[in-house]
Amino acid sequence: MQAKAVAEWIGRDKHRDPERVPKLTRQLADVTGTRITIVAADGLVEGDSLEPSTIGRPIGAAWEVAQARKGETGRAIRELETDGALQYVVAVPGDLGRVIRLSVPVNNIVKARSRMRNRLLVGFGAGFLGALILSWIFVRAISRPIQSVTRTAERLAAGEYDVPPPVAATEAGGELGVLARAMTRMAGEVKARVSELTHQRDLLRGVVGGLVEGVVVVEKSGELVLVNDAARPLVGEVLPDALAPLVRRAQGGDPADDEVELVGRTVRASARPLGEAGAIVVLYDVTRMHALENVRREFLSNAAHELRTPVTAISGYAETLLGGGVDADTSKEFLTTIHRNAQRIAGLVSQLVLLDQLGARPSFVGDRTQIGLAQVVGDAARTAKGVTPSAMIDVDVPSELAVLGTRDGLDHVVQNLIDNAVKYGGGTPVVVRAERDGKRVRLAVRDSGPGIPRGQEERIFERFYRVDAGRSRELGGSGLGLAIVKSQLEAMGGSVRVEDAGPGARFVVELDAG
């Protein structure tokens, strides 16, 4: 470009005086900072800014000049002088057939390029640092509200619904401000909904957990989703095999009901479908109901059996007497039998009424008072000997011992135990002992009879239960005496148990010391 500019400048010279060319060449060389050589159309040097001595001499073989004469721009890197420095040469055609050649040392170009590179690097570094600073400021201005919104969203995701609004985003305005305000409103609404759901969940959990019936919710996969406290002892943590068929039917859309055995309990299970959620099973423990039903049937059977014999006897003897033709002695014997069986029925009814009263109202026995135990045992022993004169009763009860109870109740308990010991002891001595153990008094009545078979120690206190029913009926037993004893003692705050005396049985009564 400089070469063309020099050519145009020389071409505009108005004087076109050849003598002015060398001077003009030096002036232009100073302006461009290059060596300028002007070659005339005849090949002679017309001007040279560095070597005026070459003026008028032929330029010689110069490739770049030859290219310029062809109307092209000639460029070359070569030595213009022998042993001279490499020069970067550019030649362009001028007016009047001239060729304008500019040259600069290659070292100058390298140095200029190096300076330019250094300047560019410094400029690039300064620009890059400035861009980083501006970018940091810009990113900071954008990221600060975004970070504020992010922190608020994370706290909301963690369940903290009382978080303050993201101030940085709110102050930022624009879409981030709208987002921050929307998030704050959403947090309030979510908190309200979560509180409502939590309340409903706690209420439902309380209701289901407080149910007497067991409740089990089973997913489609068979996993237990919900097991309330009443059902947990029956099913544990895994669906029992006994319930699996009912659950499959319910999951298929058909209600299912059945009685199953779970951990030794009889359970009424009702399974109902819950749509996509699976099935719900409600468990009713009917073990006690069945046991009570069995007790009721056994009670009615025993009561009917106990009443049938005396009623049959009374009816038979009464019919015979009504038929006439019976002498006075036979009539008296029949009437005596009728009276004895009537008394038996009356005693049985009285015992049933007493058991009913004790079972329904334990306070029926009255308020407990301090009672001397020795006097109660002594009276009972004398009564037993009056009925059975051959009875041998050994009593060892300290006179100072007293218990809390009622006199009627205690008389009934002690009399029944001593009478049973005399009746079933087989004529063996009966031993009655009493002692104090802390705040309790222990009374033991022992006989040397056949005793109580192992495994029946608890059952002998049930109504109408007798170890040897035939022998008990022969001896006039109804099977209610020990049941009344247990009920009387429990009403007075005491207890009774039977122990193996080997041979015989020992009944132990415990009451609060008076």
GROMACS .gro file of C-alpha atoms in nm, residues 47-328:
model
  282
   47GLY     CA    1   1.638   0.816  -0.742
   48ASP     CA    2   1.745   0.623  -0.431
   49SER     CA    3   1.683   0.748  -0.081
   50LEU     CA    4   1.965   0.544   0.075
   51GLU     CA    5   2.236   0.525  -0.197
   52PRO     CA    6   2.231   0.842  -0.415
   53SER     CA    7   2.550   0.711  -0.582
   54THR     CA    8   2.345   0.456  -0.769
   55ILE     CA    9   2.151   0.724  -0.954
   56GLY     CA   10   2.206   0.699  -1.330
   57ARG     CA   11   2.319   0.337  -1.300
   58PRO     CA   12   2.120   0.047  -1.440
   59ILE     CA   13   1.910  -0.141  -1.184
   60GLY     CA   14   2.034  -0.471  -1.307
   61ALA     CA   15   1.856  -0.802  -1.277
   62ALA     CA   16   1.577  -0.742  -1.030
   63TRP     CA   17   1.290  -0.988  -1.031
   64GLU     CA   18   1.049  -0.758  -0.851
   65VAL     CA   19   1.119  -0.474  -1.101
   66ALA     CA   20   1.051  -0.707  -1.392
   67GLN     CA   21   0.717  -0.801  -1.234
   68ALA     CA   22   0.627  -0.434  -1.188
   69ARG     CA   23   0.700  -0.360  -1.557
   70LYS     CA   24   0.444  -0.628  -1.636
   71GLY     CA   25   0.188  -0.422  -1.444
   72GLU     CA   26   0.195  -0.647  -1.136
   73THR     CA   27   0.319  -0.592  -0.782
   74GLY     CA   28   0.653  -0.757  -0.734
   75ARG     CA   29   0.751  -0.886  -0.390
   76ALA     CA   30   1.070  -1.050  -0.284
   77ILE     CA   31   1.299  -1.107   0.012
   78ARG     CA   32   1.662  -1.081  -0.092
   79GLU     CA   33   1.989  -0.896  -0.046
   80LEU     CA   34   2.005  -0.570  -0.241
   81GLU     CA   35   2.378  -0.547  -0.180
   82THR     CA   36   2.646  -0.806  -0.153
   83ASP     CA   37   2.677  -0.927   0.207
   84GLY     CA   38   2.397  -0.692   0.293
   85ALA     CA   39   2.103  -0.764   0.518
   86LEU     CA   40   1.797  -0.936   0.384
   87GLN     CA   41   1.543  -0.688   0.259
   88TYR     CA   42   1.171  -0.718   0.206
   89VAL     CA   43   1.119  -0.560  -0.136
   90VAL     CA   44   0.795  -0.441  -0.298
   91ALA     CA   45   0.788  -0.292  -0.651
   92VAL     CA   46   0.487  -0.131  -0.824
   93PRO     CA   47   0.452   0.034  -1.166
   94GLY     CA   48   0.446   0.417  -1.183
   95ASP     CA   49   0.380   0.682  -1.449
   96LEU     CA   50   0.607   0.733  -1.746
   97GLY     CA   51   0.716   0.370  -1.731
   98ARG     CA   52   0.878   0.413  -1.395
   99VAL     CA   53   0.895   0.145  -1.125
  100ILE     CA   54   0.872   0.245  -0.759
  101ARG     CA   55   1.049   0.004  -0.527
  102LEU     CA   56   1.029   0.015  -0.148
  103SER     CA   57   1.243  -0.198   0.075
  104VAL     CA   58   1.289  -0.245   0.446
  105PRO     CA   59   1.521  -0.478   0.634
  106VAL     CA   60   1.359  -0.806   0.730
  107ASN     CA   61   1.486  -0.756   1.086
  108ASN     CA   62   1.282  -0.440   1.112
  109ILE     CA   63   0.971  -0.628   1.008
  110VAL     CA   64   1.042  -0.902   1.261
  111LYS     CA   65   1.094  -0.647   1.536
  112ALA     CA   66   0.781  -0.458   1.436
  113ARG     CA   67   0.587  -0.782   1.428
  114SER     CA   68   0.724  -0.876   1.770
  115ARG     CA   69   0.630  -0.539   1.911
  116MET     CA   70   0.286  -0.570   1.757
  117ARG     CA   71   0.249  -0.921   1.899
  118ASN     CA   72   0.350  -0.804   2.244
  119ARG     CA   73   0.111  -0.515   2.225
  120LEU     CA   74  -0.165  -0.746   2.109
  121LEU     CA   75  -0.090  -0.988   2.392
  122VAL     CA   76  -0.090  -0.709   2.649
  123GLY     CA   77  -0.409  -0.571   2.499
  124PHE     CA   78  -0.566  -0.915   2.490
  125GLY     CA   79  -0.466  -0.984   2.852
  126ALA     CA   80  -0.601  -0.649   2.968
  127GLY     CA   81  -0.918  -0.702   2.768
  128PHE     CA   82  -0.956  -1.058   2.896
  129LEU     CA   83  -0.908  -0.948   3.257
  130GLY     CA   84  -1.153  -0.667   3.209
  131ALA     CA   85  -1.398  -0.907   3.048
  132LEU     CA   86  -1.358  -1.146   3.343
  133ILE     CA   87  -1.424  -0.866   3.591
  134LEU     CA   88  -1.725  -0.744   3.397
  135SER     CA   89  -1.848  -1.101   3.353
  136TRP     CA   90  -1.808  -1.168   3.727
  137ILE     CA   91  -2.004  -0.854   3.808
  138PHE     CA   92  -2.272  -0.947   3.556
  139VAL     CA   93  -2.291  -1.311   3.667
  140ARG     CA   94  -2.295  -1.204   4.030
  141ALA     CA   95  -2.583  -0.971   3.962
  142ILE     CA   96  -2.776  -1.255   3.799
  143SER     CA   97  -2.666  -1.549   4.018
  144ARG     CA   98  -2.726  -1.383   4.357
  145PRO     CA   99  -3.104  -1.373   4.322
  146ILE     CA  100  -3.101  -1.716   4.156
  147GLN     CA  101  -2.901  -1.857   4.451
  148SER     CA  102  -3.145  -1.694   4.690
  149VAL     CA  103  -3.437  -1.860   4.510
  150THR     CA  104  -3.249  -2.192   4.503
  151ARG     CA  105  -3.181  -2.184   4.880
  152THR     CA  106  -3.543  -2.107   4.947
  153ALA     CA  107  -3.655  -2.391   4.719
  154GLU     CA  108  -3.419  -2.635   4.895
  155ARG     CA  109  -3.559  -2.540   5.236
  156LEU     CA  110  -3.912  -2.582   5.104
  157ALA     CA  111  -3.818  -2.925   4.967
  158ALA     CA  112  -3.682  -3.016   5.312
  159GLY     CA  113  -4.019  -2.931   5.471
  160GLU     CA  114  -3.939  -2.583   5.609
  161TYR     CA  115  -4.248  -2.393   5.503
  162ASP     CA  116  -4.188  -2.087   5.726
  163VAL     CA  117  -3.888  -1.967   5.526
  164PRO     CA  118  -3.865  -1.592   5.456
  165PRO     CA  119  -3.905  -1.477   5.094
  166PRO     CA  120  -3.584  -1.469   4.884
  167VAL     CA  121  -3.500  -1.099   4.933
  168ALA     CA  122  -3.231  -1.083   4.663
  169ALA     CA  123  -3.470  -1.219   4.400
  170THR     CA  124  -3.752  -0.993   4.516
  171GLU     CA  125  -3.526  -0.686   4.497
  172ALA     CA  126  -3.400  -0.794   4.157
  173GLY     CA  127  -3.742  -0.740   4.007
  174GLY     CA  128  -3.840  -0.873   3.668
  175GLU     CA  129  -3.917  -1.240   3.619
  176LEU     CA  130  -3.703  -1.345   3.918
  177GLY     CA  131  -3.903  -1.115   4.143
  178VAL     CA  132  -4.228  -1.264   4.012
  179LEU     CA  133  -4.087  -1.613   4.071
  180ALA     CA  134  -3.981  -1.525   4.428
  181ARG     CA  135  -4.323  -1.386   4.517
  182ALA     CA  136  -4.495  -1.689   4.361
  183MET     CA  137  -4.268  -1.921   4.561
  184THR     CA  138  -4.356  -1.740   4.885
  185ARG     CA  139  -4.728  -1.776   4.816
  186MET     CA  140  -4.676  -2.140   4.722
  187ALA     CA  141  -4.492  -2.203   5.051
  188GLY     CA  142  -4.787  -2.067   5.247
  189GLU     CA  143  -5.036  -2.278   5.054
  190VAL     CA  144  -4.824  -2.592   5.084
  191LYS     CA  145  -4.788  -2.536   5.458
  192ALA     CA  146  -5.164  -2.506   5.497
  193ARG     CA  147  -5.226  -2.820   5.290
  194VAL     CA  148  -4.956  -3.017   5.472
  195SER     CA  149  -5.097  -2.910   5.811
  196GLU     CA  150  -5.443  -3.019   5.704
  197LEU     CA  151  -5.317  -3.353   5.572
  198THR     CA  152  -5.108  -3.408   5.886
  199HIS     CA  153  -5.412  -3.340   6.105
  200GLN     CA  154  -5.624  -3.580   5.902
  201ARG     CA  155  -5.348  -3.842   5.907
  202ASP     CA  156  -5.306  -3.814   6.285
  203LEU     CA  157  -5.682  -3.829   6.333
  204LEU     CA  158  -5.711  -4.136   6.108
  205ARG     CA  159  -5.414  -4.300   6.279
  206GLY     CA  160  -5.567  -4.233   6.619
  207VAL     CA  161  -5.903  -4.373   6.513
  208VAL     CA  162  -5.756  -4.683   6.348
  209GLY     CA  163  -5.507  -4.735   6.629
  210GLY     CA  164  -5.779  -4.710   6.892
  211LEU     CA  165  -6.004  -4.968   6.733
  212VAL     CA  166  -6.058  -5.288   6.926
  213GLU     CA  167  -6.074  -5.476   6.596
  214GLY     CA  168  -5.753  -5.540   6.407
  215VAL     CA  169  -5.710  -5.348   6.081
  216VAL     CA  170  -5.463  -5.451   5.809
  217VAL     CA  171  -5.413  -5.277   5.472
  218VAL     CA  172  -5.235  -5.487   5.206
  219GLU     CA  173  -5.090  -5.354   4.879
  220LYS     CA  174  -5.125  -5.531   4.544
  221SER     CA  175  -4.772  -5.668   4.594
  222GLY     CA  176  -4.874  -5.830   4.923
  223GLU     CA  177  -4.681  -5.589   5.146
  224LEU     CA  178  -4.847  -5.468   5.466
  225VAL     CA  179  -4.904  -5.094   5.445
  226LEU     CA  180  -5.088  -5.050   5.774
  227VAL     CA  181  -5.120  -5.271   6.081
  228ASN     CA  182  -5.289  -5.122   6.388
  229ASP     CA  183  -5.206  -5.215   6.748
  230ALA     CA  184  -5.490  -5.464   6.776
  231ALA     CA  185  -5.380  -5.655   6.464
  232ARG     CA  186  -5.004  -5.655   6.524
  233PRO     CA  187  -5.001  -5.944   6.777
  234LEU     CA  188  -5.207  -6.151   6.531
  235VAL     CA  189  -5.025  -6.087   6.199
  236GLY     CA  190  -4.681  -5.950   6.291
  237GLU     CA  191  -4.488  -5.786   6.006
  238VAL     CA  192  -4.572  -6.028   5.720
  239LEU     CA  193  -4.913  -6.131   5.584
  240PRO     CA  194  -4.997  -6.474   5.734
  241ASP     CA  195  -5.069  -6.759   5.493
  242ALA     CA  196  -5.414  -6.806   5.649
  243LEU     CA  197  -5.518  -6.457   5.531
  244ALA     CA  198  -5.362  -6.476   5.183
  245PRO     CA  199  -5.665  -6.640   5.007
  246LEU     CA  200  -5.903  -6.380   5.151
  247VAL     CA  201  -5.674  -6.095   5.045
  248ARG     CA  202  -5.642  -6.231   4.689
  249ARG     CA  203  -6.020  -6.252   4.657
  250ALA     CA  204  -6.060  -5.898   4.788
  251GLN     CA  205  -5.792  -5.766   4.551
  252GLY     CA  206  -5.988  -5.930   4.270
  253GLY     CA  207  -6.293  -5.724   4.369
  254ASP     CA  208  -6.486  -5.986   4.571
  255PRO     CA  209  -6.547  -5.939   4.946
  256ALA     CA  210  -6.435  -6.239   5.154
  257ASP     CA  211  -6.518  -6.350   5.509
  258ASP     CA  212  -6.395  -6.651   5.704
  259GLU     CA  213  -6.276  -6.771   6.043
  260VAL     CA  214  -5.905  -6.849   6.060
  261GLU     CA  215  -5.652  -6.952   6.322
  262LEU     CA  216  -5.380  -6.693   6.394
  263VAL     CA  217  -5.117  -6.755   6.663
  264GLY     CA  218  -5.350  -6.989   6.845
  265ARG     CA  219  -5.646  -6.749   6.834
  266THR     CA  220  -5.973  -6.791   6.649
  267VAL     CA  221  -6.020  -6.480   6.435
  268ARG     CA  222  -6.309  -6.366   6.217
  269ALA     CA  223  -6.149  -6.204   5.910
  270SER     CA  224  -6.337  -5.974   5.671
  271ALA     CA  225  -6.147  -5.868   5.357
  272ARG     CA  226  -6.272  -5.585   5.134
  273PRO     CA  227  -6.125  -5.439   4.811
  274LEU     CA  228  -5.962  -5.093   4.814
  275GLY     CA  229  -5.933  -5.046   4.437
  276GLU     CA  230  -5.580  -4.976   4.320
  277ALA     CA  231  -5.460  -4.946   4.680
  278GLY     CA  232  -5.505  -5.319   4.742
  279ALA     CA  233  -5.731  -5.461   5.015
  280ILE     CA  234  -5.827  -5.399   5.377
  281VAL     CA  235  -5.876  -5.680   5.627
  282VAL     CA  236  -6.065  -5.634   5.954
  283LEU     CA  237  -5.992  -5.895   6.222
  284TYR     CA  238  -6.230  -5.981   6.506
  285ASP     CA  239  -6.082  -6.199   6.781
  286VAL     CA  240  -6.368  -6.437   6.862
  287THR     CA  241  -6.163  -6.671   7.082
  288ARG     CA  242  -6.316  -6.534   7.402
  289MET     CA  243  -6.661  -6.533   7.246
  290HIS     CA  244  -6.627  -6.900   7.153
  291ALA     CA  245  -6.491  -6.979   7.498
  292LEU     CA  246  -6.784  -6.799   7.662
  293GLU     CA  247  -7.024  -6.984   7.433
  294ASN     CA  248  -6.863  -7.314   7.535
  295VAL     CA  249  -6.885  -7.213   7.901
  296ARG     CA  250  -7.248  -7.117   7.855
  297ARG     CA  251  -7.330  -7.451   7.691
  298GLU     CA  252  -7.136  -7.642   7.955
  299PHE     CA  253  -7.302  -7.442   8.232
  300LEU     CA  254  -7.649  -7.511   8.098
  301SER     CA  255  -7.565  -7.877   8.049
  302ASN     CA  256  -7.426  -7.912   8.402
  303ALA     CA  257  -7.711  -7.716   8.559
  304ALA     CA  258  -7.968  -7.926   8.377
  305HIS     CA  259  -7.786  -8.244   8.480
  306GLU     CA  260  -7.768  -8.135   8.844
  307LEU     CA  261  -8.138  -8.047   8.851
  308ARG     CA  262  -8.257  -8.349   8.654
  309THR     CA  263  -8.178  -8.608   8.924
  310PRO     CA  264  -8.358  -8.441   9.218
  311VAL     CA  265  -8.649  -8.330   8.997
  312THR     CA  266  -8.688  -8.686   8.865
  313ALA     CA  267  -8.681  -8.823   9.219
  314ILE     CA  268  -8.937  -8.571   9.343
  315SER     CA  269  -9.164  -8.634   9.044
  316GLY     CA  270  -9.147  -9.012   9.081
  317TYR     CA  271  -9.214  -9.026   9.452
  318ALA     CA  272  -9.492  -8.763   9.425
  319GLU     CA  273  -9.668  -8.966   9.154
  320THR     CA  274  -9.646  -9.278   9.373
  321LEU     CA  275  -9.795  -9.093   9.669
  322LEU     CA  276 -10.073  -8.947   9.453
  323GLY     CA  277 -10.160  -9.295   9.330
  324GLY     CA  278 -10.249  -9.401   9.687
  325GLY     CA  279 -10.216  -9.746   9.843
  326VAL     CA  280  -9.893  -9.654  10.026
  327ASP     CA  281  -9.865  -9.733  10.397
  328ALA     CA  282  -9.764  -9.469  10.651
   0.00000   0.00000   0.00000
